[in-house]
Coordinates of C-alpha atoms in Angstrom, one line a residue:
X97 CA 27.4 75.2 -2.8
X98 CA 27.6 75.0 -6.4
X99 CA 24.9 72.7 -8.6
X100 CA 26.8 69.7 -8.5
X101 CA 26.6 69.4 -5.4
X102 CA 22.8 70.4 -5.1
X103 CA 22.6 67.3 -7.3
X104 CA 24.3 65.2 -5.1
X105 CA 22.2 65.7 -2.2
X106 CA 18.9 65.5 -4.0
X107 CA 19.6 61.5 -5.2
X108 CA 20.7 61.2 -2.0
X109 CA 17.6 62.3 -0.2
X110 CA 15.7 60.4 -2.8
X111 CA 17.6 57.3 -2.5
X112 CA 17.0 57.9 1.8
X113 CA 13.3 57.3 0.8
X114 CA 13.2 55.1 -2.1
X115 CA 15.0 52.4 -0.8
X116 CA 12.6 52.1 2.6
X117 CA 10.4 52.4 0.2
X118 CA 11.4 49.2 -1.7
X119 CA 12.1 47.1 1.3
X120 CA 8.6 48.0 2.5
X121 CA 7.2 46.2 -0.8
X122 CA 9.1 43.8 -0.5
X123 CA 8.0 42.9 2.9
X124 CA 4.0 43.4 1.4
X125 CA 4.4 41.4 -1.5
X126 CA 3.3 38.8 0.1
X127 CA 0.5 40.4 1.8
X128 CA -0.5 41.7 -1.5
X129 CA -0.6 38.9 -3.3
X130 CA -3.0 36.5 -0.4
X131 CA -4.8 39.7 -0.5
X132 CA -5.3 39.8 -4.5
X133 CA -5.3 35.8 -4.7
X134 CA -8.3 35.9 -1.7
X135 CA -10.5 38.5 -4.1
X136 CA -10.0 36.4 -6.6
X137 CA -11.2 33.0 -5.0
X138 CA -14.4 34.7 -3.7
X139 CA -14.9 36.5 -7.1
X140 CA -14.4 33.1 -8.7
X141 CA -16.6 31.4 -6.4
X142 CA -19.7 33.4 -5.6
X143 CA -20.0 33.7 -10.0
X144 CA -20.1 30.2 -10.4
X145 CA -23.9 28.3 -10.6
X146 CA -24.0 24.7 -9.8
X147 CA -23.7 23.6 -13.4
X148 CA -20.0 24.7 -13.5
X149 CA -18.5 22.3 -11.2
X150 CA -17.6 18.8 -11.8
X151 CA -19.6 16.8 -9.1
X152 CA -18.6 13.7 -7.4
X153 CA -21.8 11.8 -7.5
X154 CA -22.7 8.3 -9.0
X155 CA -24.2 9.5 -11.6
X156 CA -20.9 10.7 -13.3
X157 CA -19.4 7.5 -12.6
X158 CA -19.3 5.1 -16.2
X159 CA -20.6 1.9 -16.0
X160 CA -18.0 -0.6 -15.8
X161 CA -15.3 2.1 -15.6
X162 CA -12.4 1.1 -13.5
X163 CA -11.3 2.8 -10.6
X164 CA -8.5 5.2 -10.5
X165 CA -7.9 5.4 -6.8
X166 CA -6.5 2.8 -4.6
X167 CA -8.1 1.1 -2.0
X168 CA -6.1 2.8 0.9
X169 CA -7.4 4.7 4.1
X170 CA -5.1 7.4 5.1
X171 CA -5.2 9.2 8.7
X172 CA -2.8 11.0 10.9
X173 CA -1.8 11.9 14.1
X174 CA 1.0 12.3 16.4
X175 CA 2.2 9.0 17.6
X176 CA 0.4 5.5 17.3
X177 CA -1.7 6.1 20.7
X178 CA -4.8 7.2 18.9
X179 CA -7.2 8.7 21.7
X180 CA -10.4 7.3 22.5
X181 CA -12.6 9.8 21.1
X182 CA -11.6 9.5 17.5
X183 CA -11.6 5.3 17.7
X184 CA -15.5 5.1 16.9
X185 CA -15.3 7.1 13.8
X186 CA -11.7 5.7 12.7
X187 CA -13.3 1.9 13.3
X188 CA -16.7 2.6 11.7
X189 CA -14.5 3.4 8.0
X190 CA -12.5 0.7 8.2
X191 CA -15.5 -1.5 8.8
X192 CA -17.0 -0.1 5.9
X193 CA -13.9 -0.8 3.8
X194 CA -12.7 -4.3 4.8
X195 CA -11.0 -4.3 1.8
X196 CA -8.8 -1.1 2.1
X197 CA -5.2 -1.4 3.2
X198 CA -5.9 1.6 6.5
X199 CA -2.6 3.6 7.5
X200 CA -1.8 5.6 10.3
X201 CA 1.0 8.3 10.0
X202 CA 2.5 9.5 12.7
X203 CA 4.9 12.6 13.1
X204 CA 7.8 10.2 12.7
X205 CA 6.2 8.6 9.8
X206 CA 5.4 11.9 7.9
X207 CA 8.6 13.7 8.8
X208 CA 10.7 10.1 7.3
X209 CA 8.6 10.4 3.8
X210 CA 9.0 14.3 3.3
X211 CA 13.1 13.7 4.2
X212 CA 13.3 10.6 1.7
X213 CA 10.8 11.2 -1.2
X214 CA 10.6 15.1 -1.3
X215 CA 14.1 16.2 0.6
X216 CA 13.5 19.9 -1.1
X217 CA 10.5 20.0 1.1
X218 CA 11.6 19.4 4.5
X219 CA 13.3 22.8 5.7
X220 CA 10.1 24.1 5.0
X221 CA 8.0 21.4 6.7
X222 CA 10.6 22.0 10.0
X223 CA 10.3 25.8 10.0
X224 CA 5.9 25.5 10.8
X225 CA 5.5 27.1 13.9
X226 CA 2.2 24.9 13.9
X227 CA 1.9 21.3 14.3
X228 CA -1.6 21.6 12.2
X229 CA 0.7 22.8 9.2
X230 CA 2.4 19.6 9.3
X231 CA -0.5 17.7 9.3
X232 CA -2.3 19.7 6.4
X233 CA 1.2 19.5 4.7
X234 CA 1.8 15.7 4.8
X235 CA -1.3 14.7 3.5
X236 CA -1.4 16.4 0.4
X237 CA 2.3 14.7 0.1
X238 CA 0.5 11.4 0.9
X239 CA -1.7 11.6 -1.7
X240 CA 0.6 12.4 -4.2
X241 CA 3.5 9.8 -4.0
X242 CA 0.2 7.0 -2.8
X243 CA -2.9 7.9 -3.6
X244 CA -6.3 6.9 -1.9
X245 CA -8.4 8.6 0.5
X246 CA -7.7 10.7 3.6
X247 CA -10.1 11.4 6.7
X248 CA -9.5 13.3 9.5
X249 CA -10.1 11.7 12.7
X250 CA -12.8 13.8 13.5
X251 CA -14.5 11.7 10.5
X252 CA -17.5 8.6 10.8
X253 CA -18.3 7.0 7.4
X254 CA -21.4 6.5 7.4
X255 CA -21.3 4.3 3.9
X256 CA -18.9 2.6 1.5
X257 CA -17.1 5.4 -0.5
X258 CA -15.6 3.1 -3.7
X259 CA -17.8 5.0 -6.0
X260 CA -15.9 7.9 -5.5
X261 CA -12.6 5.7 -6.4
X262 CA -13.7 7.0 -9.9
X263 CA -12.6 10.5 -9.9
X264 CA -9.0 12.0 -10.4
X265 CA -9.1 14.1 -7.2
X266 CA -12.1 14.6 -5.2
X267 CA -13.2 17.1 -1.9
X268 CA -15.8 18.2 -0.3
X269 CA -17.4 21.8 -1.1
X270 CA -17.8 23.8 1.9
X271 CA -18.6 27.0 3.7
X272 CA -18.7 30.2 2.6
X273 CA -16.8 29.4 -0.4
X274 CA -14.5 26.4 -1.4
X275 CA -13.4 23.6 -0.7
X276 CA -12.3 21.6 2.6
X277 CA -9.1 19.9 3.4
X278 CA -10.8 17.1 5.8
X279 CA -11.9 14.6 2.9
X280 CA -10.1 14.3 -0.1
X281 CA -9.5 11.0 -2.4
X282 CA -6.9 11.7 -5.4
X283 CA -5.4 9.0 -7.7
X284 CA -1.3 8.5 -6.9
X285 CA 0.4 11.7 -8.6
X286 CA -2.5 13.6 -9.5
X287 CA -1.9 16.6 -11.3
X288 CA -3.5 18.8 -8.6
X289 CA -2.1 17.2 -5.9
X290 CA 1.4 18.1 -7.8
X291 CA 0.4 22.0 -7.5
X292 CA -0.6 21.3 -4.1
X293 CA 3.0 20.4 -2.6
X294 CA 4.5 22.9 -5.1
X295 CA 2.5 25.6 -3.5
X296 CA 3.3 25.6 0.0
X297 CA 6.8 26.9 -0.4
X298 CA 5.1 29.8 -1.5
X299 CA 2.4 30.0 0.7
X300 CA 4.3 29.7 4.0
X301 CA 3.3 33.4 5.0
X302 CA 2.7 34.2 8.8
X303 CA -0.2 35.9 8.8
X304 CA -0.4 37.4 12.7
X305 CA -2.5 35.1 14.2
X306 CA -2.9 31.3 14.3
X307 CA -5.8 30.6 12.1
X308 CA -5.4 33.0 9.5
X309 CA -1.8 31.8 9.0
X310 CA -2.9 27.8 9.5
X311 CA -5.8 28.8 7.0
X312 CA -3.9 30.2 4.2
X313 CA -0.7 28.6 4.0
X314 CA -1.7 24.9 4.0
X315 CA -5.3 24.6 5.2
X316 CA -8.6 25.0 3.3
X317 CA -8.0 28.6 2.3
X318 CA -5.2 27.4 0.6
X319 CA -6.3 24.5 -1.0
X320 CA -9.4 26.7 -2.2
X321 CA -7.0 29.5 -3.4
X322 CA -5.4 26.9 -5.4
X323 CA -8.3 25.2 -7.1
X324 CA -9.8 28.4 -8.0
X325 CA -6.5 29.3 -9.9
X326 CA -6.1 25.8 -11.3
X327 CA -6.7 26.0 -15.2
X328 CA -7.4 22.4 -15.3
X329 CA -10.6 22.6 -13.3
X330 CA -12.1 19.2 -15.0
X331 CA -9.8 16.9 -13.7
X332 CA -11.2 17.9 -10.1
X333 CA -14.3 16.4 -8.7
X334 CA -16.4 18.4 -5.9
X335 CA -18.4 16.5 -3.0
X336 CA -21.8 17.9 -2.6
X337 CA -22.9 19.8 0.9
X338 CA -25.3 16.9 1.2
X339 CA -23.0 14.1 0.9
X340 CA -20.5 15.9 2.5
X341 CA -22.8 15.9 5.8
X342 CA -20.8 18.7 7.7
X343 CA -23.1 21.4 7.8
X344 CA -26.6 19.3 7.5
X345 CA -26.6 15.7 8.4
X346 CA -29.1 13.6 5.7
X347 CA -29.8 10.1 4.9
X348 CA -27.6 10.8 1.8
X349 CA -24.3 11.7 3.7
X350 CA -22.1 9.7 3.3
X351 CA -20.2 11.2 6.7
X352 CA -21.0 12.7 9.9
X353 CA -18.5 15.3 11.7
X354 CA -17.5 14.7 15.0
X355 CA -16.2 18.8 14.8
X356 CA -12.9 18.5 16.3
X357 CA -11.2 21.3 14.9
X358 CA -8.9 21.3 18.0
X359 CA -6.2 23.3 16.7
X360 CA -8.7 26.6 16.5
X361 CA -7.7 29.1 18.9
X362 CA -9.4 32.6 20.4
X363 CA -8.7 34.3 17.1
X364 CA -10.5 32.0 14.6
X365 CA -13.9 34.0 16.4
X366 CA -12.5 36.8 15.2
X367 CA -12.1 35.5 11.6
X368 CA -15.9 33.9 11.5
X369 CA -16.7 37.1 12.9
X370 CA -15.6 38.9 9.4
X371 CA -16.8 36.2 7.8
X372 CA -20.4 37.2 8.8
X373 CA -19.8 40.9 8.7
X374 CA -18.1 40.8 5.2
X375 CA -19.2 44.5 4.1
X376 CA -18.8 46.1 7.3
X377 CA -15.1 44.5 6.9
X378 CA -14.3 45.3 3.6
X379 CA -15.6 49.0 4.1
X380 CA -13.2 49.3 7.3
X381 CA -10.2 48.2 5.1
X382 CA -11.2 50.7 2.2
X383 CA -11.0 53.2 4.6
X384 CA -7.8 52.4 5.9
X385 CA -6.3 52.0 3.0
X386 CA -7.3 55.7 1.7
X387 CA -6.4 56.6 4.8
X388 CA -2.8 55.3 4.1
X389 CA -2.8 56.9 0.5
X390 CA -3.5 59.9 1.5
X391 CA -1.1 59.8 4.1
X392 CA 1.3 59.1 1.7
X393 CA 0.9 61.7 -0.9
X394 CA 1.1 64.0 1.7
X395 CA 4.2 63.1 2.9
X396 CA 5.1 62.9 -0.4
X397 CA 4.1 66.4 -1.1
X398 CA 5.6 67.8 1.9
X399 CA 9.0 66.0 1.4
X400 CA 9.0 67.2 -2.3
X401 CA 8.2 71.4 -1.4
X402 CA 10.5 70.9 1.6
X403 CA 13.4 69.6 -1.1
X404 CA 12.9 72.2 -3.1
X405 CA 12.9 74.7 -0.7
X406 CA 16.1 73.2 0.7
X407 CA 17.6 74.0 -3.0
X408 CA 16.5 77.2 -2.8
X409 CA 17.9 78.4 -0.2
X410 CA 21.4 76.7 -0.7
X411 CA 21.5 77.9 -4.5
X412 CA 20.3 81.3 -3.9
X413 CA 20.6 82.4 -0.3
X414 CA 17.9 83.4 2.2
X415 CA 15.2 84.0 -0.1
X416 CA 14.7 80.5 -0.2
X417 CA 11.3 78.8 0.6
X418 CA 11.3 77.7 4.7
X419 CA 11.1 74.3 5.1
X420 CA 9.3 75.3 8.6
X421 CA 6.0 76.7 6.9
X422 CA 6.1 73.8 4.4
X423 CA 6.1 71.3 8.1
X424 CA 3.4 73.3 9.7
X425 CA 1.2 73.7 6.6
X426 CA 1.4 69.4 6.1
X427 CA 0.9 68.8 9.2
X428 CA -2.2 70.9 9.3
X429 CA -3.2 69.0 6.9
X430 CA -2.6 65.6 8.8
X431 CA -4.3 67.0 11.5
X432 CA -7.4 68.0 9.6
X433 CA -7.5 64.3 7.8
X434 CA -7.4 62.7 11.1
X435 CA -10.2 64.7 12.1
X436 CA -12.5 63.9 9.5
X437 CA -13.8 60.6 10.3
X438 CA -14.2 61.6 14.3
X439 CA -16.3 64.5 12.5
X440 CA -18.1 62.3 10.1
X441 CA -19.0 59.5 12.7
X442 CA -20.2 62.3 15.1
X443 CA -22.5 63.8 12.1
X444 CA -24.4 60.7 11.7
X445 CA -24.8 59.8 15.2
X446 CA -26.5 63.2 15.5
X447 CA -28.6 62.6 12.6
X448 CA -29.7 59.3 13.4

């Protein structure tokens, strides 16, 4: 075989792995960039001190300032047949705002506004495999083309909220970091409500289980990802825990939670459960991802003495190198990786 032909057959055994090699990227793009977008939001969060956020309290509110929200009360729900459980709290805001225009929207209803105001939208609002993406989805879209404020159902105002008519965009700050998709208030066409429905194209990922993908692609997690990347950080106004009232019910809330969250399956233990054990989670993922590299540049190694033993032995006869001793000596090596962490874990058990 002449060199020519050597040539040949090396791009082709490089293009063999470079271009499952691409497609693999491809395919973890996405993965890399909620992974780099999540280290982000929590790097951006746990640096901040109080001072650094814009809070929605009525001391920021200017006296005699007018209000740049509209007086309308936004829910949602399937169909019009509201279930008992959620009538107290939906009753007890619109008592407390007898002045609001209140709206129900129902699948029907969102579905209609997405296909007639924001046609660009809908394959993407059909293709949820959740129903809970729908309903984070339409009210972000709500606020946008209407403005006013939106409350789950889960919800009971517990005091007149016009003060808070005041701020361009407004919601809650909650736990561990960020902010919460439950209550929010924004003035029609707000500027972060506009990177809000821009986003979720984007963000439609499907993330494995339920409420990582619910979380990330349209609920708080992405709403949080998304202020923490907004440049224009001033134009959005942040609830206090206290007002707020979900975690630790005062005199001062201005709510109390009913805690529906009826959409969270089996798997959301698991993801409070990293949550909690944050280290022990991030050390577990460092280790698999060394893991991985090494992994790779082994493989790499082995494919790259293998290839050149392959040329070897066409260019020059049997005094090539044999691919054989290359395969046993890498996977020795594989072997001996795989080993170590049994080995290290057995180590410290004996030592503890």
């Amino acid at each position: 075989m002449d060199m020519h032909q050597i040539s040949q057959l090396r791009w082709y055994k490089n293009w063999r792995i470079l271009v499952p090699l691409f497609l693999l990227l491809v395919f973890l793009y996405v993965y890399l960039m909620v992974g780099l977008s999540l280290a982000y939001t929590y790097f951006w969060w746990s640096f901040r001190s109080e001072g650094a956020f814009q809070w929605a309290v009525p001391e920021q509110v200017a006296q005699g300032a007018e209000p740049l929200i509209p007086p309308l009360l936004h829910q949602t729900w399937k169909d019009s047949q509201l279930p008992d459980e959620w009538k107290e709290a939906q009753r007890s805001c619109m008592d407390l705002h007898p002045g609001y225009e209140y709206k129900l929207w129902t699948d029907k209803d969102a579905e209609q506004l997405i296909a007639t105001k924001f046609p660009w939208f809908l394959k993407t609002f059909k293709s949820y495999p959740y129903g809970i993406q729908r309903a984070d989805a339409i009210r972000y879209f709500v606020l946008y083309e209407h403005g006013g404020i939106y409350l789950d159902l889960d919800v009971v105002c517990n005091k007149n909220l016009d003060y808070l008519r005041h701020f361009e965009f407004v919601a809650p700050k909650t736990y561990p970091v960020g902010v919460s998709n439950d209550i929010m208030m924004a003035k029609p066409h707000s500027d972060f409500a506009l990177r809000l429905i821009k986003q979720l194209s984007t963000w439609n990922i499907f993330l494995f289980v339920k409420y990582a993908t619910v979380m990330f692609s349209t609920g708080p997690m992405f709403m949080t990802i998304q202020y923490a990347l907004y440049a224009h950080k001033e134009r959005l106004s942040i609830l206090p825990v206290q007002l707020y009232g979900k975690y630790k019910l005062t005199s001062d809330a201005l709510f109390k939670h009913l805690h529906g969250s009826s959409w969270h399956g089996s798997d959301g233990k698991y993801i409070l459960w990293i949550d909690r054990n944050a280290m022990l989670f991030a050390s577990l993922v460092l280790l698999l991802l060394v893991s991985a590299a090494t992994g790779l540049f082994v493989f790499c190694r082995h494919r790259a003495i293998v290839r050149r033993g392959n040329v070897g032995t066409l260019g020059q006869g049997a005094g090539g190198l044999a691919p054989g001793g290359v395969a046993d000596a890498a996977r020795g090596t594989l072997y001996g990786l795989a080993a170590m962490p049994s080995a290290v874990l057995a180590r410290s058990g004996a030592g503890m």
